[in-house]
Coordinates of C-alpha atoms in Angstrom, one line a residue:
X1 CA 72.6 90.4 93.4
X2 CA 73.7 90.5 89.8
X3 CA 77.6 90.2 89.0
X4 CA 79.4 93.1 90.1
X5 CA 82.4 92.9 87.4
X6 CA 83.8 96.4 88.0
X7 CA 82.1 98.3 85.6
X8 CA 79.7 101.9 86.6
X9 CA 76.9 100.9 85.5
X10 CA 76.5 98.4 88.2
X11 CA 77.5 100.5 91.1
X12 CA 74.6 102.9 89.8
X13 CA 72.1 100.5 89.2
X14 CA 72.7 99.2 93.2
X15 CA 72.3 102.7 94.4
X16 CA 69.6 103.1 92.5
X17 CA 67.9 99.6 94.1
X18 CA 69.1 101.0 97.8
X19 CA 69.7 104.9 98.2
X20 CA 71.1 106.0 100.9
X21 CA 70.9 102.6 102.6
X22 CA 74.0 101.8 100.9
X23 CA 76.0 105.1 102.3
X24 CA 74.7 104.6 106.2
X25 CA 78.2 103.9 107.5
X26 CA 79.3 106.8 105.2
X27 CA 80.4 109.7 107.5
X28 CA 79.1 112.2 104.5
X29 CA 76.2 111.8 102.4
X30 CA 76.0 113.0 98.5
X31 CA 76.7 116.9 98.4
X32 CA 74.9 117.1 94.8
X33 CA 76.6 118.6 91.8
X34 CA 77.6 121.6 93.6
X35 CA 81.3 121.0 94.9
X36 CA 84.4 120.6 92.7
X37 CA 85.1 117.2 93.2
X38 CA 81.4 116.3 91.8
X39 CA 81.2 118.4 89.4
X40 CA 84.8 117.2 88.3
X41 CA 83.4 113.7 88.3
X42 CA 80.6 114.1 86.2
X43 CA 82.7 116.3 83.4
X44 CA 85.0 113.1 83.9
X45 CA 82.2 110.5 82.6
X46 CA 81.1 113.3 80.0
X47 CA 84.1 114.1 78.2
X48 CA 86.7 111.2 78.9
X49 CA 84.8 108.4 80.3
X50 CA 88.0 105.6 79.6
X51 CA 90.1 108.0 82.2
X52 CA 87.5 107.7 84.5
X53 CA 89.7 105.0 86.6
X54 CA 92.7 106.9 86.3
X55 CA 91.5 110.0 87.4
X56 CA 89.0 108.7 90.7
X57 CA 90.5 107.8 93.5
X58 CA 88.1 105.1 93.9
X59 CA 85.7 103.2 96.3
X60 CA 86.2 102.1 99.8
X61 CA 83.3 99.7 100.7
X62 CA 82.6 96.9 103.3
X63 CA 80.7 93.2 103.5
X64 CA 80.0 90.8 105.6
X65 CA 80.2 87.6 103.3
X66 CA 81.1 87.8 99.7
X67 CA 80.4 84.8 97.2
X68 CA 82.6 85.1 93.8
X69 CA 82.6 82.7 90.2
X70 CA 84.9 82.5 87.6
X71 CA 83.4 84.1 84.0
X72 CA 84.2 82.5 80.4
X73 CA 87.3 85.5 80.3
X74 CA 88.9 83.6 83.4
X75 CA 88.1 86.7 85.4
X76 CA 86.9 86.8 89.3
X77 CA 83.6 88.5 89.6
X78 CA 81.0 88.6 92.4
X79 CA 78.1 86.9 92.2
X80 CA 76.2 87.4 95.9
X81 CA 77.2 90.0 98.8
X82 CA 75.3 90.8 101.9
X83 CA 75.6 94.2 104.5
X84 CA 77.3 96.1 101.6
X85 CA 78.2 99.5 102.5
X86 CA 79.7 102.0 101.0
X87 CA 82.1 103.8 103.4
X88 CA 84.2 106.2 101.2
X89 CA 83.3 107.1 97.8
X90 CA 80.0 107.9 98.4
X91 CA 80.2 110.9 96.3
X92 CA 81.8 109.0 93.0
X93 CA 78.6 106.4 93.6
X94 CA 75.9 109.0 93.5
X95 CA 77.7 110.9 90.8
X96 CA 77.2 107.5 89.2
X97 CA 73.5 107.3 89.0
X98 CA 72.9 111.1 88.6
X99 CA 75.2 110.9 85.5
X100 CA 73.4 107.8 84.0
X101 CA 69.5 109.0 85.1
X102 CA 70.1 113.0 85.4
X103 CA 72.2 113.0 82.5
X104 CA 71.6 110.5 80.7
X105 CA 75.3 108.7 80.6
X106 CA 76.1 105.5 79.2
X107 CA 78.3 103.8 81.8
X108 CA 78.2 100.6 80.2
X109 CA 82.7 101.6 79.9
X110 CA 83.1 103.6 82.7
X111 CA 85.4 102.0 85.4
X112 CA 86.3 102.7 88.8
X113 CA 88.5 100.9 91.7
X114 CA 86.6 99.6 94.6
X115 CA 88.5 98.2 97.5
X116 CA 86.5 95.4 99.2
X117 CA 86.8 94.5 103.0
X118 CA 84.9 91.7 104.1
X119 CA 84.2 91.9 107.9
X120 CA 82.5 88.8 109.9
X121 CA 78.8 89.7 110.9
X122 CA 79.8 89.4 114.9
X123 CA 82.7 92.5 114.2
X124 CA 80.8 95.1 111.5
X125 CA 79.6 97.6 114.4
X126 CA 82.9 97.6 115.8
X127 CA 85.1 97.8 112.4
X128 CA 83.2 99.1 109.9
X129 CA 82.6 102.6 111.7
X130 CA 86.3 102.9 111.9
X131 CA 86.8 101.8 108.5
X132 CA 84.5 105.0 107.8
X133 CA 86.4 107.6 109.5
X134 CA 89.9 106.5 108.5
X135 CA 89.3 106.4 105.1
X136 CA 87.5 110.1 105.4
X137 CA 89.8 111.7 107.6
X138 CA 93.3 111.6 105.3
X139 CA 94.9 114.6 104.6
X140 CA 93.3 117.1 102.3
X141 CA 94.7 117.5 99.2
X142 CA 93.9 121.3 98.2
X143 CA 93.9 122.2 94.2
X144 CA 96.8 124.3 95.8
X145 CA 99.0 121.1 96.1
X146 CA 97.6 120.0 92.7
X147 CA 99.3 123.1 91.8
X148 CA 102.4 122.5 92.9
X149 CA 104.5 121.0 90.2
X150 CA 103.5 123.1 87.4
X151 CA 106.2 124.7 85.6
X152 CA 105.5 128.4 86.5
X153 CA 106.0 127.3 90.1
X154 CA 109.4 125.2 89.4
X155 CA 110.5 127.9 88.2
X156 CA 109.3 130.5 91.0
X157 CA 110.8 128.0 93.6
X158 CA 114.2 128.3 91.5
X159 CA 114.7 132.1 91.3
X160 CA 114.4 131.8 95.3
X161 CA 116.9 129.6 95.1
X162 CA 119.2 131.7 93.0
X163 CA 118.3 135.1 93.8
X164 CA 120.0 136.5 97.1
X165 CA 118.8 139.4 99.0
X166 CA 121.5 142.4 98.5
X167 CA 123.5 142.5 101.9
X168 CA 123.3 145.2 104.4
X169 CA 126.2 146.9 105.7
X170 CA 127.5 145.2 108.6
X171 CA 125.9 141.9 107.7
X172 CA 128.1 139.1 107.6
X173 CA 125.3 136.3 106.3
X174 CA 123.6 136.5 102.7
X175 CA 120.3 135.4 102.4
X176 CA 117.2 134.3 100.6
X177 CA 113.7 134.7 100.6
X178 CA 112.0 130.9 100.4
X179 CA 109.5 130.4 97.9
X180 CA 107.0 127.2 99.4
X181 CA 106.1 125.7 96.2
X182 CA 104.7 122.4 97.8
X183 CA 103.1 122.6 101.4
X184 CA 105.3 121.5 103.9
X185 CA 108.8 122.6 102.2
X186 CA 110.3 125.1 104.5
X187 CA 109.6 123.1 107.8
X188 CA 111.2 119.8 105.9
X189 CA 114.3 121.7 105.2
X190 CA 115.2 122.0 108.6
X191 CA 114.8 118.2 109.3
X192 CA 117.4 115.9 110.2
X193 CA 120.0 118.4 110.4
X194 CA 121.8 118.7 113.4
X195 CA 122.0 122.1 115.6
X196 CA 124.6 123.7 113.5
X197 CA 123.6 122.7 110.3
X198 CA 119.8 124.4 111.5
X199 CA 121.3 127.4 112.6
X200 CA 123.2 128.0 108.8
X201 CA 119.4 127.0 107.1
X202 CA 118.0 129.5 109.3
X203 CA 120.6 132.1 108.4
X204 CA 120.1 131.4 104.7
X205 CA 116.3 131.0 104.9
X206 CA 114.9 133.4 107.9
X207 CA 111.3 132.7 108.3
X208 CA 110.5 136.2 108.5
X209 CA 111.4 136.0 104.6
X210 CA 109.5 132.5 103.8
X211 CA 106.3 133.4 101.0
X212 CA 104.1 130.3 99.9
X213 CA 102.2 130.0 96.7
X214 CA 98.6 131.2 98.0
X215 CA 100.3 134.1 99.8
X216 CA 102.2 134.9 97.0
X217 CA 98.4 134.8 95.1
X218 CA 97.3 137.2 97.9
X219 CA 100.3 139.7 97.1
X220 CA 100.3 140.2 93.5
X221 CA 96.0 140.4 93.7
X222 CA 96.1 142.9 96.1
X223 CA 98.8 144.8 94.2
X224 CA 96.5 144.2 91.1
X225 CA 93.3 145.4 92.5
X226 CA 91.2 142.5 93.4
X227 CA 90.8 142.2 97.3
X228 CA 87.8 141.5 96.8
X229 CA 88.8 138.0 95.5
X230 CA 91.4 138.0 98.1
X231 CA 88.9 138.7 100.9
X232 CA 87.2 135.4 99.2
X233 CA 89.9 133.3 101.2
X234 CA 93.3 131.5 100.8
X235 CA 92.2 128.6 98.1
X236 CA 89.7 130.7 96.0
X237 CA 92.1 133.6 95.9
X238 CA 94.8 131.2 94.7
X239 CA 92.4 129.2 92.0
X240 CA 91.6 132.9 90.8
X241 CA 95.1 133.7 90.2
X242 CA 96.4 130.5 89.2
X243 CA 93.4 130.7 86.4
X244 CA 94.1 134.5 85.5
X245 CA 97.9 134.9 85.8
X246 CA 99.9 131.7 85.9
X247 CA 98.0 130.1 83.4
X248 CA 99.0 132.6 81.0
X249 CA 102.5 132.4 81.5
X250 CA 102.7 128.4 80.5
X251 CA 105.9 127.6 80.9
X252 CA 107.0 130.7 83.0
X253 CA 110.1 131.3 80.9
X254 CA 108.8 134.6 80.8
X255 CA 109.3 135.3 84.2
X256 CA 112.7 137.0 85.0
X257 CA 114.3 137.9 88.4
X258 CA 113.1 141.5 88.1
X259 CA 109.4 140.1 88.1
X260 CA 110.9 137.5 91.6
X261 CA 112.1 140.3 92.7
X262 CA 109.4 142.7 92.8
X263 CA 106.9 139.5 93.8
X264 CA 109.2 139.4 97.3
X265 CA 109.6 142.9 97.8
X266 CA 105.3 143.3 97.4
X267 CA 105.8 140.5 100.2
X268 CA 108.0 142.2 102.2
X269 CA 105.4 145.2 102.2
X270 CA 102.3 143.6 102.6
X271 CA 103.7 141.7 105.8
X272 CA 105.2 145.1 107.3
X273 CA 101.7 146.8 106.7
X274 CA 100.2 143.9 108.3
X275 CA 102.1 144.2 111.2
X276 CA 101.7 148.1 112.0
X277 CA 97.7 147.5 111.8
X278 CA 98.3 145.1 114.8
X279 CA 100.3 147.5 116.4
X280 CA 97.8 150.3 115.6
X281 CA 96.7 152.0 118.7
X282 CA 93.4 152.5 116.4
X283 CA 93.2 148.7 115.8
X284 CA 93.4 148.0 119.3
X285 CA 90.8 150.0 120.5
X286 CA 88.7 148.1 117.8
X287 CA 90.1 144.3 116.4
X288 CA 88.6 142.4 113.5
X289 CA 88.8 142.3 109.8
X290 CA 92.4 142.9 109.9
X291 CA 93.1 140.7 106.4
X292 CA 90.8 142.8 104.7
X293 CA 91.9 145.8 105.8
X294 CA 95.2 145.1 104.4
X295 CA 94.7 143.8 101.2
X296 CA 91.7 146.8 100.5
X297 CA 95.1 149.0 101.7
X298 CA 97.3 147.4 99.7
X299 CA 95.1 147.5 96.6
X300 CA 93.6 151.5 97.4
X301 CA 97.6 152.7 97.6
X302 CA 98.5 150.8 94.1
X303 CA 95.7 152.0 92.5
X304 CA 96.2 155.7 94.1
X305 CA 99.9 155.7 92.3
X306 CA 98.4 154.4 89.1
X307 CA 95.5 156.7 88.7
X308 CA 99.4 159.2 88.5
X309 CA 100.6 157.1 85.8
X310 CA 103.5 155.9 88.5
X311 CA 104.0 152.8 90.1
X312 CA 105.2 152.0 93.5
X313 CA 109.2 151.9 93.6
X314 CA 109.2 148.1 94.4
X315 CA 113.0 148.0 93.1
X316 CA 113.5 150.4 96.0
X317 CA 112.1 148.2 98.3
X318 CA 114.2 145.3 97.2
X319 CA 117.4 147.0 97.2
X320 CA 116.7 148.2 101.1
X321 CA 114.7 145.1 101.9
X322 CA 112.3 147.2 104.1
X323 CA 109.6 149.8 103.6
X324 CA 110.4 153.6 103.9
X325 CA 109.2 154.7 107.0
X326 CA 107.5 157.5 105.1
X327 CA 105.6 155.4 103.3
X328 CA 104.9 152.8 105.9
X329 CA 103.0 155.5 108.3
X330 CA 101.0 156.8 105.0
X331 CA 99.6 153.7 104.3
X332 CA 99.4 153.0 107.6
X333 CA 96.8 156.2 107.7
X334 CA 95.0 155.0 104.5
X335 CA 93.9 151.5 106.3
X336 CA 92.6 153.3 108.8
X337 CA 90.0 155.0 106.5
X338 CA 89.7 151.5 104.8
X339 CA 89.1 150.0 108.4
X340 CA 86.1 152.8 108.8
X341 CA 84.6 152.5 105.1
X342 CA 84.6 148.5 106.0
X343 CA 83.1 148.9 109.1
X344 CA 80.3 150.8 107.7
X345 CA 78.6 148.7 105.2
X346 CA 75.0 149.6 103.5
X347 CA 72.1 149.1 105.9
X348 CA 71.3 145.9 103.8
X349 CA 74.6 144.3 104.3
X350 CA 75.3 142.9 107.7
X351 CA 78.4 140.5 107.6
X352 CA 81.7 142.0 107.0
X353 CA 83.3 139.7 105.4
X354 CA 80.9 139.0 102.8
X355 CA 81.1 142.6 102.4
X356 CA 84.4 142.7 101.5
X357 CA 84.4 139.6 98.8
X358 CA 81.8 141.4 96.8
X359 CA 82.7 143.7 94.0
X360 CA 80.7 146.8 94.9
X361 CA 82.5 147.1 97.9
X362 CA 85.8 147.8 96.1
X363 CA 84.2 149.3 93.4
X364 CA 81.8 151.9 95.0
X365 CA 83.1 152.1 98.2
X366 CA 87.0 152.0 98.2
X367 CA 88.4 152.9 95.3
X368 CA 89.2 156.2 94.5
X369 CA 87.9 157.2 98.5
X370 CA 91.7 156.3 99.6
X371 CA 95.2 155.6 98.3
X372 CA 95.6 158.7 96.7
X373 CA 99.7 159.8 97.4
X374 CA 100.4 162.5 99.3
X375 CA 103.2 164.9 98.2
X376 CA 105.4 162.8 100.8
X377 CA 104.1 159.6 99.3
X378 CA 104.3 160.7 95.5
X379 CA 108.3 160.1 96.4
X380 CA 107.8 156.8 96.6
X381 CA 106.6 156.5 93.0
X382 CA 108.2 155.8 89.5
X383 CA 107.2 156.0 86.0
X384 CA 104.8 153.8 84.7
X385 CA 107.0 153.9 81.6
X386 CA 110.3 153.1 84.0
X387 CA 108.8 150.5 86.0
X388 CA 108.2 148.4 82.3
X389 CA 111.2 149.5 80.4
X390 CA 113.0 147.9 83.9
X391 CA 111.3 144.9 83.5
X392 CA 111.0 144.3 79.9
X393 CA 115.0 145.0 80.0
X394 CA 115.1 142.2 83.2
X395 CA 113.0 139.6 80.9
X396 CA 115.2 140.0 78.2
X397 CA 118.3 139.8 80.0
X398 CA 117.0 137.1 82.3
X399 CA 116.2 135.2 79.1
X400 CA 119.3 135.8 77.8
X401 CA 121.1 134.5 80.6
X402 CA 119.3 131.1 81.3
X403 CA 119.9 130.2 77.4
X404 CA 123.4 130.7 77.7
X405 CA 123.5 129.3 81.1
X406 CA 121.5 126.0 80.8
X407 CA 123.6 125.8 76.9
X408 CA 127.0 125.8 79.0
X409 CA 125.7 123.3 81.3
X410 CA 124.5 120.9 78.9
X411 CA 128.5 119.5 78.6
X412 CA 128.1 118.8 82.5
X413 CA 125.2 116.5 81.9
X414 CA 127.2 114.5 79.3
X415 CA 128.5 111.8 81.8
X416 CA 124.9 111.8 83.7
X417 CA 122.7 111.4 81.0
X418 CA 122.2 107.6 81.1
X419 CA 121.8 108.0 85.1
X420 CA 119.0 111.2 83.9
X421 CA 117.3 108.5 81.8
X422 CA 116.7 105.9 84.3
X423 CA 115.9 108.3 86.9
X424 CA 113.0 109.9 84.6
X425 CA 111.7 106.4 83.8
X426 CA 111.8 105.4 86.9
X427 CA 109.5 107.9 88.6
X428 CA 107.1 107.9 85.0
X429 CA 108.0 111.2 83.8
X430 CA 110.4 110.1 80.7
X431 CA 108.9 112.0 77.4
X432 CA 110.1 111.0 73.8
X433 CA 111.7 114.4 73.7
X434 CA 113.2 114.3 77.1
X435 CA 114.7 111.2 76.3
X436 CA 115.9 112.5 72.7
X437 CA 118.0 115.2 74.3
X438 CA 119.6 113.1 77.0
X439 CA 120.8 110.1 74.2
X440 CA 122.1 113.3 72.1
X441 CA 123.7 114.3 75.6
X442 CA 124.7 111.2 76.2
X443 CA 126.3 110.7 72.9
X444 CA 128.4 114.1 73.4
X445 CA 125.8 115.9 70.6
X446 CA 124.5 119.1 72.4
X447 CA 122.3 120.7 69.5
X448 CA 119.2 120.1 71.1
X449 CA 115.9 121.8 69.3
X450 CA 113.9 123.6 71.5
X451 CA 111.4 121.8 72.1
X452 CA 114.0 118.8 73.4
X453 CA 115.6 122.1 75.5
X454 CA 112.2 122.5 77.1
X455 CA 111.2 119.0 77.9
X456 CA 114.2 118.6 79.2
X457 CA 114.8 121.7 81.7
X458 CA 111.7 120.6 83.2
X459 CA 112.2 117.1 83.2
X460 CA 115.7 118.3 85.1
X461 CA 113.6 120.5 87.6
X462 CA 111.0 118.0 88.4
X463 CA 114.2 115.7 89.5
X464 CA 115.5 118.6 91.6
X465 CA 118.8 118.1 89.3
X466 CA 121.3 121.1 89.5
X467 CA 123.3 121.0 85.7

């Protein structure tokens, strides 16, 4: 075999010499151009081939004997290998060659990472199998995690952090509703802590009250009138609303704790609605479905109050922390028609769940058929034109607030800043303008521009630092 230096155009031209020989000990085969991660790679190679090997995770492959030589640049490179498999990366490899033959790519400057065991002959059926499946069976990272650190959900996580659910009379405890910006968060919160310490967490932090980002994508679509994309499932109702909600909020500065606020109390009623469909006598009698039922429900009953120019009271909802019984058992008589309409698709349409995820089936089937308020449910309503003046009035004033807030806090930073600095370096998010504002910090100069404000809050809330 020719010198494999570490450049594409190699790893292509030997899959091109051996197909699928080269993936045998590969637990999955190439899934074409069709998946995300494929389709990622080859946009990768098209538009920014030099971040190829900073983007791609890289190449996992086995040998039984390897033979290397030094070339003129003093580099290692191999010159012979024999039983070479490809165990992990099998998709990057034939997103190689289909880029270079089905595309017609230059890879000539396109690098990836290939991690090289070399296994004795006697051992390869043993070892290289479980080389395989370990290297395929790590966690999945979903473009939900991806997600997670994006400034718009920093700043989510933060208002559940600050924002405390108004007190009952007769309650000793305040608490909070916990927003799960990264998978995993509420469940580490309560680790390591001993029995008492637990029992405070819990207190603060109830589970009953514990919303993650795709359920929190599943809320506000079904209150926008989409279930159709919700019925699509849990990631591809999140990538929809990441793509046509979040990302038009970029830095989410224009969120305020009215919009928090109204996001947990559309929580707090989708998970009391899904509970009384359990509890239905009707759903009983007849199970299944019950996530679309909800979120058609949910969406039928918002767009009912709309069609009135109102909105639901969320505020009210909020302030009590539960739903009117009222209103509870009216929706709860509207999913029941949605549970029928659902259960009665066209005579060409045979799964119910793909049913729900098309458009049609909101569109010509749902909406408009149910939701519409009763005189005891019109109650339950406000002004469109109240419901935004509110939260107009709670962005400004939110706004407002956090300037002056994080501007008074700045003199608490001044004897951290240095710390800040190596801290941000340390973990490779320092910025030129982060590190402008902290060496005016740290130099007791607080005029920071706005842009140096910006960098710098996030830079702060990526650390987790309180100022």
């Amino acid at each position: 075999m020719e010198d494999l230096a570490g450049d594409c155009s190699v790893l292509a031209k030997v899959f091109a010499a051996f197909g699928n020989r080269l993936l045998e000990q590969n637990v999955r085969t190439y899934l074409q151009a069709k998946t995300g991660v494929n389709k990622g790679i080859l946009r990768t190679i098209a538009e920014e081939p030099g971040m190829f090997f900073a983007y791609n995770n890289g190449v996992t492959a086995t040998a039984s004997s390897v033979q290397t030589r030094r070339l003129p640049s003093g580099a290692l490179a191999i010159s012979h290998i024999k039983d070479f498999q490809v165990v992990n990366g099998g998709q990057t490899t034939a997103s190689l060659l289909y880029a270079r033959d089905g595309l017609g790519r230059n890879l000539d400057h396109v690098y990836v990472q290939v991690k090289l065991s070399v296994v004795e002959e006697d051992r390869l059926a043993d070892v290289v199998p479980r080389i395989s499946e370990y290297a395929n069976t790590q966690n999945k990272v979903s473009l939900a995690d991806l997600a997670s650190n994006s400034p718009v959900q920093i700043r989510i996580e933060r208002f559940s952090k600050e924002v405390s659910v108004p007190q009952k009379a007769g309650e000793l405890h305040s608490s909070k509703w916990f927003y799960e910006r990264a998978r995993g968060q509420y469940k580490n919160l309560f680790s390591y802590k001993t029995p008492s310490e637990r029992k405070k967490l819990e207190l603060m932090y109830p589970k009953t009250r514990l919303v993650t980002k795709t359920d929190l994508a599943k809320y506000e679509l079904s209150f926008d009138g989409r279930p159709q994309h919700v019925s699509e499932g849990a990631q591809k109702c999140f990538n929809r609303y990441t793509t046509s909600v979040l990302a038009k909020l970029g830095d989410g500065s224009s969120l305020s704790e009215t919009w928090f606020r109204r996001a947990m109390a559309k929580a707090l009623l989708f998970i009391d609605l899904d509970e009384a469909v359990q509890n239905s006598s009707w759903y009983q009698a007849d199970r299944g479905y019950k996530a679309q039922i909800v979120t058609y429900t949910i969406a039928a009953c918002a767009d009912g109050f709309r069609a009135k120019a109102q909105q639901l009271d969320l505020d009210r909802i909020w302030r009590e922390q539960s739903v009117p019984s009222a209103l509870l058992g009216w929706m709860l008589e509207q999913a029941r028609l949605v549970a029928d309409i659902l259960r009665s698709p066209p005579d060409n349409v045979r799964n119910i769940s793909e049913f729900a995820k098309r458009d049609f089936c909101w569109e010509q089937y749902v909406r408009g058929k149910v939701g519409v308020p009763s005189e005891t449910a019109a109650q339950f309503g406000v002004s469109i034109e109240e419901y935004c003046d509110e939260a107009r009035q709670g962005s400004r004033e939110g706004a407002m607030n956090l300037e002056v807030d994080f501007d008074v806090a700045l003199f608490g930073l001044v004897p951290r800043a240095n710390d800040i600095i190596t801290q941000a370096q340390k973990n490779g998010i320092a910025s030129p303008k982060n590190i402008s504002a902290l060496t005016k910090i740290a130099s007791g100069r607080l005029n920071l521009s706005k842009g140096e404000k910006t960098a710098l809050k996030y830079l702060l809330e990526r650390l987790e630092i309180e100022c």
